[in-house]
Amino acid sequence: MSHAAAGKRRACIVRAPTMFHSPLGVCAHRVAPRYGASVLVVLASLGTAHAQGRLDPVTVTGTREPLALSRDSGDIVVIDATQIRDSDAASVEDLLRRYSGLQVVRNGGPGQSAGYLVRGASTNGTLILVDGIRIGSASLGQAELEALDLAQIERIEVLRGPVSSLYGADGVGGVVQIFTRRGEGPLRMAAHAALGGYGSRRGDASVSGARPGVDYAVMLGRESSDGVSALRPGDAFGLYNPDRDGFSRNTGNLRLGVTPAAGHRLGVSFLETRLDAQYDSAEYDAAFNADPSPDFRNRLTTRIAAVDYRGELGRGWTTSVRIARSVDDLASGGTTTSRFITRRDQATWQNALRLGAGQRVVVAYERLDERAAGDVFPDGISRHNNAVVVGYAGGVAGHDLQADLRHDDNSAYGGETTGRLGWSHELQPGLRLRALAGTTFRAPTFNDLYYPGYGVATVRPENGRSIEIGIAWRAGESSASATLYRNRVRDLIVFEPDPTQTLCPPGYFGCATNTGRARLQGATLQAAQRWGGLDLRAGVDLLDAVDVDSGQRLARRAAHQETASADYTGGPWSAGASMQVVGARPDAGVVLGAYTLVDLRAAWRFESRWRLELALRNAFDRRVEPVRDYQGLGRQAWLGLRFDSAGL
C-alpha cells in the first residue's frame, strides 16, 4: 500500500483525518458551543462583502457560466493573480488556509500529504477542479494539492456550500476551482527565483500573450526543500526516522487557443507535475516488528490534458464542449514500492441560453469514466457516470434567483438527484441579503468499494442537506460579511474496526460501512478596509462539527480559526504581515494544541519590471503539530527576485 494510500488510508482508519467519523475513542471533545444566537446578532449588523477587490469580479464557479459576484447567492471567495503573487504563501494549501471557511491538515511540512476541510466537511467531501476538470485519485477520493505549484495558477475560486447540483459527487462542503494562465495581450515574459531556509529553492518562468487569432501560455517551474522529519520522536506507532523528509516538484503547463472566427475559440491544454516527497513509515517482518529505517518516498505524477471549444451558435446561445483526461500515477514505498494509477476521462457539453435581460438558463451533459489500476487492482476496475444539469440564474423585480437540478447515474452506486435554490436582494445600496439551500452527496471511493480486505461493494453514497443565510455590506473601500450555515449529512462512509472480523470481509484493516450522522454548522465573518496604500483584512470562522449519534466533535476540526492581514504599498516599497490562529482539535485520542502563525513579507520594486522580495514564515518559530505526531517547519526566511515584462 502506498503512503498516500497508506499514510492517508492509515490516517483514515487509525486517525480518521478525512472522514466525518473517527474510530471509537478517537474524539476527545464533546460538542463545541453553539454559535447561532451570537452569530445572528453579528449577522444583523454586518454584511457580506464577497469583495476581493474594489471592482465586482466575474466568477464562473457558482453557476458554471460567468456571473457578477455580487449577484451570486453562493458564498464565494476569489483569489486573484495579484493576491497569489503578493501573498508569498508556501503552497496552494497555505494560500487557501488564509481564507475563512477552509481548514488544512497536513502530514508534516510542505510537500507532504495534505487534507482540506471546507465548512467541516471531509477532504473527500470537497471537490477540486482545474480549469473545470475534476482531478484527484478515485482510489482515495481526494486531490493531491501538494502536487500543484502556485506558479501554475492564475486565479482560484472557492465556493463554500452545497455544489453537487452543479458538479456532482463530493460537493458536500464546497468546491475549489483552480484556473491556469491563458494568454492575452502583447508578449509577456515572467520569472521568479528564491532561496529559503531548510535548503529550500524555487524557480519558475513563463511566456504568454496573444496575436490575431492565436493565444498562448507556457510555464515551467521547479521547487525543492530538504525539510525536517515529518514525524516527531516518540510517535504512537514507532514510525519516526530522524532523517529529513524533503521534496522536489517539477511542474509545467501549456495552453494554446485558436480563434478562427469572432466568438469561436478552439483550445488545447496540458499540465504535468512530478512530485518526489520523502515521508516516515515502516516495513514489517513476519512477527510484525516495525523497521522505520528505509527511505520512504511518494513519487507522484499528475497529468491533465484537454481539448475544448466555446462559441456563439446564435443570438443568446453559447455552447461549450470539452474532452479531458486526468491521471494520477503514484509509486510509493521504501525498499519495495507499490503503484497506484487513477485515470479520469471527462466529456462535457454545456449550453447557455439568454432568455432576456439578466435571465439565463444553463443545460449541460457530462460523462465521466473512472479507472483504477496498479498493484492493488492488477486487473483494473472501472465505473462510469452520466449526468444532466439544468440551471437558472436571473432577476425578478430586484430579486436575484438561482436554481440548479442535476441527476447522476453511476454504474457502481446507482442514481442520485440533487438540487439547489438561491436568492439574494439588495435591501439598500451596498447592503445585500442572501439565502441558499441545497442537497449533496459524496460517492464511495474505489477503496471504499473494492480495496482487498477493506472495501464493501454495497456501500452507499453519503447524502447531505445544507442551508445558509448571509448579509453583505459594502461602501467605497469598506466591506464586511457574515454567513451562517447548517449542514446535516447522513449515511457517513466510515471505518468499521470489526475486531471479531464477523462484519467485514477477511482482512487486516476492518472495512468501510455506512453509519451515523454528522451536523456541520457555524459562521464565517469577514471584513476589509483600505486607506490609501494600506489594505486590512480579517476573518473569523466558527465551526461546530459533531457526530450526532455520539455528540463528539469530529476529528481534526478546530472549533475556531481566525485570520488577519495588513499590507502597505508606498511607491516602490511594500510590506505586509499575516496571522492565522487555529484552535485546538481532537485527533486520535488526544487534543492537539491551538497555535498561532505569523508571516512577514517585504518587497522593493527597484525597476518597473523587477522586484526584490523577502519573507519570514512562522516568524516567531512556533512549534506546530498539524496532525497527531507530525510536525511542520519552524521559522523560515526566503529571499527572492521577480521579473515581469508587463510590470509589477
XYZ file of C-alpha atoms in Angstrom:
648
model
C 0.000 0.000 0.000
C 1.333 3.461 -0.895
C 1.917 6.143 1.667
C -0.681 8.341 0.053
C -2.892 5.313 0.360
C -1.126 4.024 3.458
C -0.495 7.407 5.009
C -3.963 8.627 4.143
C -5.653 5.253 4.431
C -3.797 4.671 7.674
C -4.938 8.124 8.711
C -8.493 7.342 7.670
C -8.512 4.065 9.546
C -6.268 4.754 12.500
C -6.636 8.508 12.841
C -9.572 9.366 10.562
C -8.274 12.591 9.001
C -10.713 12.822 6.130
C -13.812 11.046 7.356
C -16.633 12.608 9.337
C -16.472 9.911 11.968
C -13.399 8.549 13.690
C -12.762 5.175 15.329
C -14.260 4.590 18.750
C -12.463 6.584 21.411
C -10.694 8.930 18.994
C -12.720 12.102 19.525
C -11.740 13.784 22.758
C -14.163 16.688 22.999
C -17.867 16.956 23.435
C -19.970 19.182 21.250
C -18.484 22.632 20.702
C -20.580 25.561 21.903
C -23.474 26.590 19.678
C -22.973 29.802 17.790
C -26.437 30.518 16.459
C -27.619 33.248 18.824
C -24.385 35.229 18.906
C -23.860 34.967 15.177
C -27.370 36.152 14.390
C -26.607 39.333 16.285
C -23.471 39.833 14.210
C -25.347 38.817 11.069
C -27.863 41.571 11.616
C -25.173 44.211 11.879
C -22.678 43.055 9.246
C -22.953 42.255 5.587
C -21.283 40.069 3.095
C -18.623 41.621 1.012
C -17.534 38.997 -1.366
C -15.146 41.730 -2.341
C -11.693 40.563 -3.154
C -11.006 43.801 -4.990
C -12.609 47.180 -5.436
C -14.299 46.081 -8.656
C -17.032 43.462 -8.701
C -15.338 40.298 -10.033
C -16.973 37.960 -12.510
C -16.961 34.300 -11.471
C -17.990 31.074 -13.182
C -17.948 28.546 -10.332
C -21.308 29.497 -8.823
C -23.353 28.888 -11.976
C -20.907 27.209 -14.450
C -21.112 30.392 -16.564
C -19.809 33.949 -15.983
C -21.809 35.933 -13.419
C -21.057 39.056 -11.404
C -20.005 38.009 -7.919
C -22.438 40.408 -6.231
C -25.365 38.683 -7.966
C -24.389 35.166 -6.925
C -26.317 33.771 -3.972
C -23.429 31.481 -3.005
C -20.574 32.156 -0.588
C -17.632 32.591 -2.963
C -14.050 33.659 -2.322
C -11.984 34.872 -5.275
C -8.180 34.804 -5.020
C -6.763 36.679 -7.999
C -3.303 36.705 -9.569
C -2.113 39.733 -7.600
C -3.135 38.196 -4.283
C -1.429 34.917 -5.176
C 1.772 36.730 -6.152
C 1.885 39.076 -3.174
C 0.836 36.524 -0.534
C 4.202 34.751 -0.676
C 2.374 31.626 0.511
C 4.437 28.442 0.747
C 1.947 26.244 -1.151
C -1.565 26.019 -2.528
C -2.731 24.654 0.833
C -1.126 27.511 2.765
C -2.725 30.071 0.464
C -6.181 28.533 0.839
C -5.956 28.256 4.613
C -5.686 32.039 4.927
C -9.330 32.353 3.847
C -12.086 31.639 6.366
C -14.124 28.507 5.974
C -11.283 26.208 4.958
C -9.051 24.302 7.375
C -5.953 22.407 6.244
C -4.340 19.353 7.831
C -1.003 18.013 6.613
C 1.257 15.088 7.487
C 4.285 17.306 8.096
C 5.721 20.265 6.186
C 5.433 21.376 2.534
C 5.273 18.531 0.035
C 3.621 16.148 2.491
C 0.121 14.701 2.085
C -2.493 17.345 2.857
C -6.220 17.394 3.536
C -8.618 20.340 3.253
C -11.836 20.719 5.236
C -14.385 23.207 3.881
C -17.032 24.040 6.495
C -16.069 20.917 8.412
C -16.732 18.509 5.530
C -14.131 15.822 4.932
C -11.427 16.134 2.309
C -13.431 13.609 0.291
C -16.386 15.992 0.528
C -14.599 18.872 -1.196
C -14.324 18.855 -4.977
C -11.168 20.144 -6.707
C -11.334 21.355 -10.314
C -8.531 22.623 -12.558
C -9.917 24.670 -15.458
C -13.230 22.879 -14.954
C -11.662 19.388 -14.937
C -12.129 17.067 -11.970
C -8.755 15.934 -10.613
C -7.545 13.592 -7.897
C -7.384 9.942 -7.026
C -10.549 7.896 -7.485
C -8.976 5.337 -5.118
C -8.636 7.783 -2.212
C -11.365 10.166 -3.367
C -9.316 13.341 -2.970
C -6.944 15.548 -4.938
C -3.273 15.851 -4.073
C -2.970 19.633 -3.725
C 0.654 19.224 -2.661
C 1.400 18.243 -6.268
C 0.378 21.678 -7.618
C 2.644 24.724 -7.781
C 1.328 28.235 -7.136
C 3.308 29.421 -10.156
C 0.915 27.465 -12.379
C -2.136 29.275 -11.053
C -3.704 32.482 -12.322
C -6.817 32.513 -10.134
C -8.698 30.437 -7.558
C -12.416 30.472 -6.811
C -13.659 28.772 -3.639
C -17.406 28.168 -3.410
C -18.275 27.262 0.173
C -21.543 25.377 0.466
C -23.534 22.747 -1.468
C -22.396 22.255 -5.087
C -23.449 18.699 -6.009
C -26.311 20.123 -8.094
C -23.699 21.816 -10.296
C -20.727 19.437 -10.238
C -21.999 16.102 -8.933
C -20.379 13.808 -6.397
C -18.272 15.092 -3.494
C -19.516 18.686 -3.411
C -20.635 18.444 0.235
C -18.502 21.205 1.755
C -17.808 23.087 -1.449
C -15.583 23.275 -4.493
C -12.127 24.731 -5.097
C -11.658 25.665 -8.752
C -8.140 26.482 -9.929
C -7.575 28.389 -13.174
C -4.261 28.283 -15.021
C -2.997 31.227 -17.060
C -4.429 31.922 -20.510
C -2.539 34.170 -22.891
C -3.817 37.649 -23.687
C -2.399 40.944 -24.892
C 1.183 41.529 -26.027
C 4.029 39.113 -25.387
C 4.599 38.775 -21.647
C 7.588 37.125 -20.010
C 7.813 36.460 -16.274
C 10.265 34.692 -13.988
C 10.803 34.162 -10.281
C 13.663 32.636 -8.278
C 14.028 32.310 -4.497
C 16.183 30.679 -1.817
C 14.926 29.781 1.647
C 15.774 28.052 4.891
C 15.842 24.269 5.230
C 17.732 24.104 1.927
C 14.702 25.349 0.002
C 14.867 26.561 -3.594
C 12.259 27.505 -6.149
C 12.154 28.965 -9.625
C 9.706 29.363 -12.471
C 9.454 31.067 -15.852
C 6.531 31.723 -18.169
C 5.726 33.190 -21.567
C 2.230 34.240 -22.595
C 0.393 36.507 -24.976
C -1.969 36.716 -27.916
C -1.926 37.830 -31.501
C -4.772 37.929 -34.028
C -6.426 34.520 -33.989
C -3.985 32.864 -31.530
C -3.343 32.916 -27.772
C -0.644 31.037 -25.883
C 0.745 30.491 -22.372
C 3.674 28.280 -21.323
C 5.083 27.816 -17.810
C 7.908 25.710 -16.302
C 8.871 25.528 -12.627
C 10.805 23.612 -10.004
C 10.790 23.665 -6.208
C 12.715 21.606 -3.662
C 13.447 21.565 0.047
C 15.452 19.437 2.468
C 12.640 19.831 5.034
C 12.544 18.283 8.501
C 11.447 14.889 9.758
C 7.729 14.605 9.038
C 7.184 12.807 12.360
C 8.151 13.881 15.852
C 10.158 11.488 18.079
C 8.064 9.097 20.151
C 5.095 8.805 17.795
C 2.353 6.350 18.722
C 3.206 3.798 16.026
C 7.019 3.822 16.142
C 7.444 5.219 12.626
C 9.842 8.071 13.473
C 13.022 8.295 11.426
C 15.392 11.198 12.269
C 16.306 11.823 8.625
C 14.931 14.894 6.868
C 11.816 14.416 4.775
C 12.261 16.803 1.893
C 10.645 17.025 -1.512
C 11.186 18.144 -5.079
C 8.489 19.127 -7.558
C 8.785 19.804 -11.282
C 5.850 21.470 -12.996
C 4.838 22.600 -16.435
C 1.719 23.600 -18.290
C 0.737 24.743 -21.748
C -2.424 26.441 -23.059
C -2.972 27.241 -26.741
C -6.035 28.720 -28.379
C -7.115 29.444 -31.928
C -9.940 31.828 -32.829
C -10.933 31.007 -36.427
C -13.837 33.468 -36.320
C -15.111 36.071 -33.898
C -16.899 34.435 -30.995
C -15.429 30.965 -31.586
C -12.326 29.526 -29.869
C -10.644 26.117 -30.059
C -8.222 25.341 -27.269
C -5.815 22.674 -26.070
C -4.149 22.470 -22.676
C -1.678 20.213 -20.922
C -0.442 20.254 -17.333
C 2.037 17.929 -15.652
C 3.594 17.863 -12.204
C 6.138 15.410 -10.804
C 6.397 15.258 -7.017
C 9.081 13.273 -5.176
C 8.401 13.543 -1.429
C 10.035 11.656 1.441
C 7.977 10.556 4.437
C 8.243 8.447 7.580
C 6.724 4.980 7.690
C 7.787 1.409 8.479
C 8.139 -2.009 6.963
C 7.182 -5.085 8.984
C 8.648 -8.560 9.284
C 6.714 -11.782 9.797
C 6.442 -11.085 13.538
C 5.070 -7.593 12.723
C 8.141 -5.788 14.058
C 8.399 -2.277 12.622
C 11.506 -1.120 10.728
C 11.314 2.664 10.067
C 14.837 2.962 8.609
C 14.125 2.705 4.831
C 13.914 5.864 2.744
C 10.174 6.076 2.073
C 9.062 8.198 -0.859
C 5.936 9.194 -2.737
C 6.657 9.637 -6.424
C 3.500 11.152 -7.869
C 2.945 12.242 -11.458
C -0.212 14.208 -12.221
C -1.251 14.911 -15.814
C -4.211 16.857 -17.171
C -4.894 17.152 -20.895
C -7.917 18.735 -22.555
C -9.360 19.883 -25.865
C -12.178 22.420 -25.759
C -14.391 24.613 -27.924
C -16.556 27.585 -26.986
C -18.625 29.630 -29.372
C -21.797 31.570 -30.005
C -24.049 29.496 -32.249
C -26.839 32.014 -32.355
C -28.153 35.118 -30.710
C -28.167 34.418 -26.968
C -26.882 30.837 -27.374
C -23.337 29.924 -26.261
C -22.135 26.347 -26.358
C -19.040 24.759 -24.806
C -17.564 21.319 -25.431
C -14.625 19.810 -23.547
C -12.932 16.417 -23.681
C -10.361 15.899 -20.930
C -8.246 13.265 -19.215
C -6.622 13.482 -15.785
C -4.161 10.872 -14.499
C -2.630 10.315 -11.069
C 0.304 7.862 -11.179
C 1.781 7.135 -7.746
C 4.704 4.882 -6.815
C 5.135 4.744 -3.046
C 7.207 2.831 -0.513
C 10.649 2.124 0.874
C 12.729 -0.908 -0.119
C 9.684 -2.122 -2.037
C 7.128 0.122 -3.700
C 3.503 -0.102 -4.679
C 1.963 1.617 -7.679
C -1.481 3.165 -7.939
C -2.839 4.635 -11.179
C -6.113 6.530 -11.458
C -7.469 7.785 -14.775
C -10.477 10.024 -15.289
C -11.906 10.699 -18.759
C -14.415 13.538 -18.794
C -16.628 14.833 -21.618
C -18.838 17.888 -21.155
C -21.319 19.618 -23.463
C -22.762 22.793 -21.984
C -25.217 25.328 -23.407
C -26.045 28.765 -22.004
C -29.245 30.385 -23.260
C -30.029 34.053 -22.602
C -33.780 34.397 -22.228
C -33.725 38.152 -21.811
C -32.038 40.903 -19.871
C -30.481 39.274 -16.799
C -32.124 35.881 -17.455
C -30.111 32.764 -18.318
C -30.606 29.009 -18.452
C -27.705 26.523 -18.482
C -28.162 22.961 -19.737
C -25.227 20.537 -19.575
C -24.428 16.877 -20.114
C -21.377 15.229 -18.520
C -19.841 11.816 -18.959
C -17.162 10.642 -16.521
C -15.262 7.369 -16.852
C -13.017 6.419 -13.939
C -10.477 3.610 -13.838
C -8.022 2.453 -11.172
C -5.120 0.056 -11.761
C -1.831 -0.899 -10.156
C -0.606 -3.392 -7.594
C -3.805 -3.404 -5.525
C -6.082 -3.612 -8.576
C -3.908 -5.609 -11.034
C -6.821 -6.358 -13.367
C -8.100 -2.798 -13.192
C -11.516 -1.641 -12.040
C -13.738 1.000 -13.584
C -17.048 2.802 -13.341
C -18.830 5.430 -15.387
C -21.222 8.270 -14.642
C -23.717 10.104 -16.843
C -25.171 13.381 -15.616
C -27.602 16.051 -16.800
C -27.581 19.567 -15.282
C -30.180 22.309 -15.629
C -29.577 25.696 -14.025
C -31.240 29.100 -13.972
C -29.896 32.487 -12.936
C -31.886 35.673 -13.274
C -33.529 38.634 -11.668
C -37.178 39.407 -10.955
C -38.309 42.751 -9.515
C -34.930 43.426 -7.905
C -34.551 39.880 -6.556
C -31.750 37.670 -7.930
C -32.669 33.984 -8.144
C -30.691 30.816 -8.807
C -31.884 27.242 -9.201
C -29.929 24.095 -10.136
C -31.015 20.499 -10.666
C -28.737 17.596 -11.502
C -29.202 13.855 -11.942
C -26.214 11.480 -11.811
C -26.461 7.863 -12.932
C -23.440 5.821 -11.826
C -22.656 2.240 -12.807
C -21.330 1.455 -9.311
C -23.836 3.024 -6.906
C -26.900 3.982 -8.943
C -28.714 7.282 -9.327
C -28.507 10.491 -7.295
C -30.590 13.636 -7.839
C -29.520 16.884 -6.183
C -30.877 20.415 -6.251
C -30.140 23.920 -5.028
C -32.139 27.145 -4.615
C -30.615 30.553 -4.038
C -31.960 34.081 -3.546
C -30.431 37.484 -2.944
C -31.789 41.011 -2.722
C -30.244 44.435 -2.309
C -32.034 45.893 0.701
C -30.473 49.290 0.073
C -27.437 50.471 -1.903
C -24.446 48.435 -0.745
C -26.429 46.129 1.544
C -27.462 42.712 0.201
C -29.202 39.778 1.884
C -28.932 36.241 0.507
C -30.086 32.705 1.288
C -29.211 29.323 -0.178
C -30.341 25.726 0.333
C -29.209 22.560 -1.398
C -28.744 18.803 -1.291
C -25.429 16.991 -1.764
C -23.842 13.562 -1.958
C -20.383 12.050 -1.647
C -19.620 8.981 -3.741
C -17.863 5.963 -2.237
C -14.282 5.699 -3.499
C -12.780 2.686 -5.208
C -11.092 1.899 -1.884
C -14.450 2.055 -0.073
C -15.958 -0.358 -2.584
C -13.189 -2.679 -3.710
C -9.957 -2.458 -1.660
C -8.968 -6.045 -0.719
C -9.915 -6.793 2.868
C -11.473 -3.343 3.332
C -13.891 -2.417 0.530
C -17.565 -3.395 0.594
C -19.396 -3.263 -2.736
C -22.738 -2.341 -1.134
C -21.512 0.907 0.493
C -23.882 3.739 -0.442
C -23.147 7.427 -1.087
C -23.348 9.911 1.776
C -26.199 12.410 1.498
C -26.457 15.914 2.914
C -28.830 18.848 3.249
C -27.439 22.326 3.653
C -28.909 25.757 4.303
C -27.230 29.137 4.792
C -28.025 32.814 5.115
C -25.729 35.764 4.603
C -25.825 39.522 4.558
C -23.486 41.826 2.666
C -22.415 45.405 3.092
C -20.019 47.458 1.037
C -19.344 51.185 0.872
C -16.364 52.536 -1.027
C -13.229 50.926 0.386
C -15.019 49.299 3.331
C -16.702 45.909 3.366
C -17.876 43.291 5.823
C -19.568 39.916 5.648
C -21.338 37.287 7.703
C -22.651 33.871 6.720
C -24.463 31.427 8.970
C -24.762 27.816 7.747
C -26.024 24.397 8.792
C -25.355 21.093 7.019
C -26.665 17.664 8.001
C -25.029 14.576 6.490
C -26.285 11.015 6.825
C -25.067 7.538 5.824
C -21.481 8.541 6.572
C -18.879 6.282 4.998
C -16.711 5.405 7.977
C -14.212 2.823 9.146
C -15.651 -0.229 10.904
C -12.853 -1.744 13.050
C -14.729 -5.065 13.468
C -12.229 -6.740 15.857
C -14.139 -10.036 15.610
C -13.954 -9.969 11.788
C -17.563 -11.103 11.595
C -18.991 -7.990 9.894
C -16.230 -7.232 7.382
C -14.525 -9.275 4.691
C -11.466 -11.179 5.925
C -8.550 -8.792 6.043
C -6.291 -6.640 8.143
C -7.893 -3.219 8.232
C -11.554 -3.738 9.018
C -13.890 -2.335 6.401
C -15.915 0.575 5.089
C -19.535 0.928 6.117
C -22.421 3.417 6.192
C -23.394 4.570 9.628
C -24.076 7.634 11.681
C -24.917 11.240 11.029
C -22.939 14.459 11.209
C -24.018 18.040 11.884
C -21.821 20.782 10.477
C -22.834 24.272 11.458
C -21.081 27.536 12.027
C -20.435 31.047 10.835
C -17.948 32.870 8.652
C -17.294 36.552 9.356
C -15.093 38.743 7.164
C -14.171 42.407 6.924
C -11.854 44.545 4.798
C -10.791 48.183 4.840
C -8.498 50.154 2.589
C -6.930 53.537 3.373
C -4.744 54.701 0.527
C -1.858 52.242 0.343
C -2.911 50.316 3.469
C -5.098 47.222 2.984
C -6.518 45.475 6.079
C -8.420 42.170 6.094
C -9.731 39.902 8.833
C -11.815 36.758 9.071
C -13.293 34.542 11.766
C -14.552 31.017 11.155
C -16.628 29.314 13.861
C -17.338 25.615 13.401
C -19.476 23.167 15.352
C -18.802 19.787 13.661
C -20.137 16.829 15.619
C -21.158 13.214 15.326
C -24.898 13.465 16.004
C -25.130 9.955 17.479
C -22.231 10.237 19.934
C -22.220 14.008 20.434
C -18.444 14.030 19.979
C -16.592 16.613 17.942
C -15.306 15.328 14.619
C -11.597 14.612 14.392
C -9.222 17.384 13.305
C -11.882 20.095 13.146
C -10.950 23.228 15.069
C -13.906 24.985 16.686
C -12.487 28.325 15.586
C -9.984 29.751 13.148
C -9.038 33.406 12.745
C -7.038 35.161 10.044
C -5.814 38.736 9.704
C -3.536 40.537 7.282
C -2.157 44.028 6.749
C -0.404 45.150 3.570
C 1.056 48.544 2.792
C 2.355 49.853 -0.537
C 4.142 53.171 -0.814
C 5.945 53.890 -4.061
C 8.457 51.135 -4.815
C 8.245 49.666 -1.301
C 5.667 47.267 0.100
C 5.375 45.322 3.330
C 2.834 43.028 4.888
C 2.018 40.627 7.688
C -0.429 37.740 8.003
C -1.599 35.981 11.133
C -3.532 32.761 11.491
C -4.923 31.352 14.733
C -6.111 27.734 14.733
C -7.955 26.344 17.740
C -7.457 23.009 19.496
C -8.537 19.871 17.620
C -9.243 16.296 18.753
C -7.135 13.710 16.941
C -6.591 10.003 17.653
C -7.389 10.161 21.355
C -5.521 13.373 22.152
C -6.218 17.078 21.819
C -3.813 18.957 19.579
C -2.993 22.362 20.995
C -4.039 25.657 19.436
C -1.364 27.576 17.566
C -0.705 30.967 16.003
C 1.374 31.548 12.895
C 2.702 34.951 11.822
C 4.232 35.525 8.392
C 6.073 38.711 7.409
C 6.951 39.951 3.928
C 8.557 42.955 2.237
C 9.411 43.902 -1.335
C 11.373 46.573 -3.196
C 10.464 47.327 -6.816
C 13.800 48.782 -7.892
C 12.678 48.939 -11.525
C 9.198 48.769 -13.039
C 9.717 45.137 -14.108
C 11.963 43.892 -11.290
C 11.260 43.289 -7.615
C 13.359 42.014 -4.719
C 11.305 40.046 -2.171
C 11.929 38.996 1.432
C 9.674 36.746 3.515
C 9.810 35.327 7.028
C 7.363 32.476 7.580
C 6.417 31.339 11.062
C 8.268 34.424 12.275
C 8.025 33.506 15.975
C 9.198 29.925 15.369
C 6.059 28.322 16.799
C 6.014 24.561 17.188
C 3.065 23.295 15.162
C 1.523 19.818 15.282
C -0.850 19.850 12.286
C -1.737 16.171 12.779
C -1.027 13.964 15.781
C 2.712 13.158 15.963
C 3.535 15.173 12.821
C 5.356 18.494 12.713
C 5.566 21.491 10.418
C 8.524 23.749 9.677
C 9.879 26.252 12.163
C 10.974 29.766 11.248
C 11.936 30.027 7.598
C 13.414 33.014 5.736
C 13.149 33.480 1.967
C 14.918 35.836 -0.432
C 13.592 36.105 -3.973
C 13.835 38.038 -7.215
C 10.854 38.514 -9.550
C 10.637 39.785 -13.129
C 7.545 40.580 -15.196
C 7.795 42.280 -18.575
C 4.241 43.618 -18.121
C 5.328 45.498 -14.993
C 4.935 44.829 -11.273
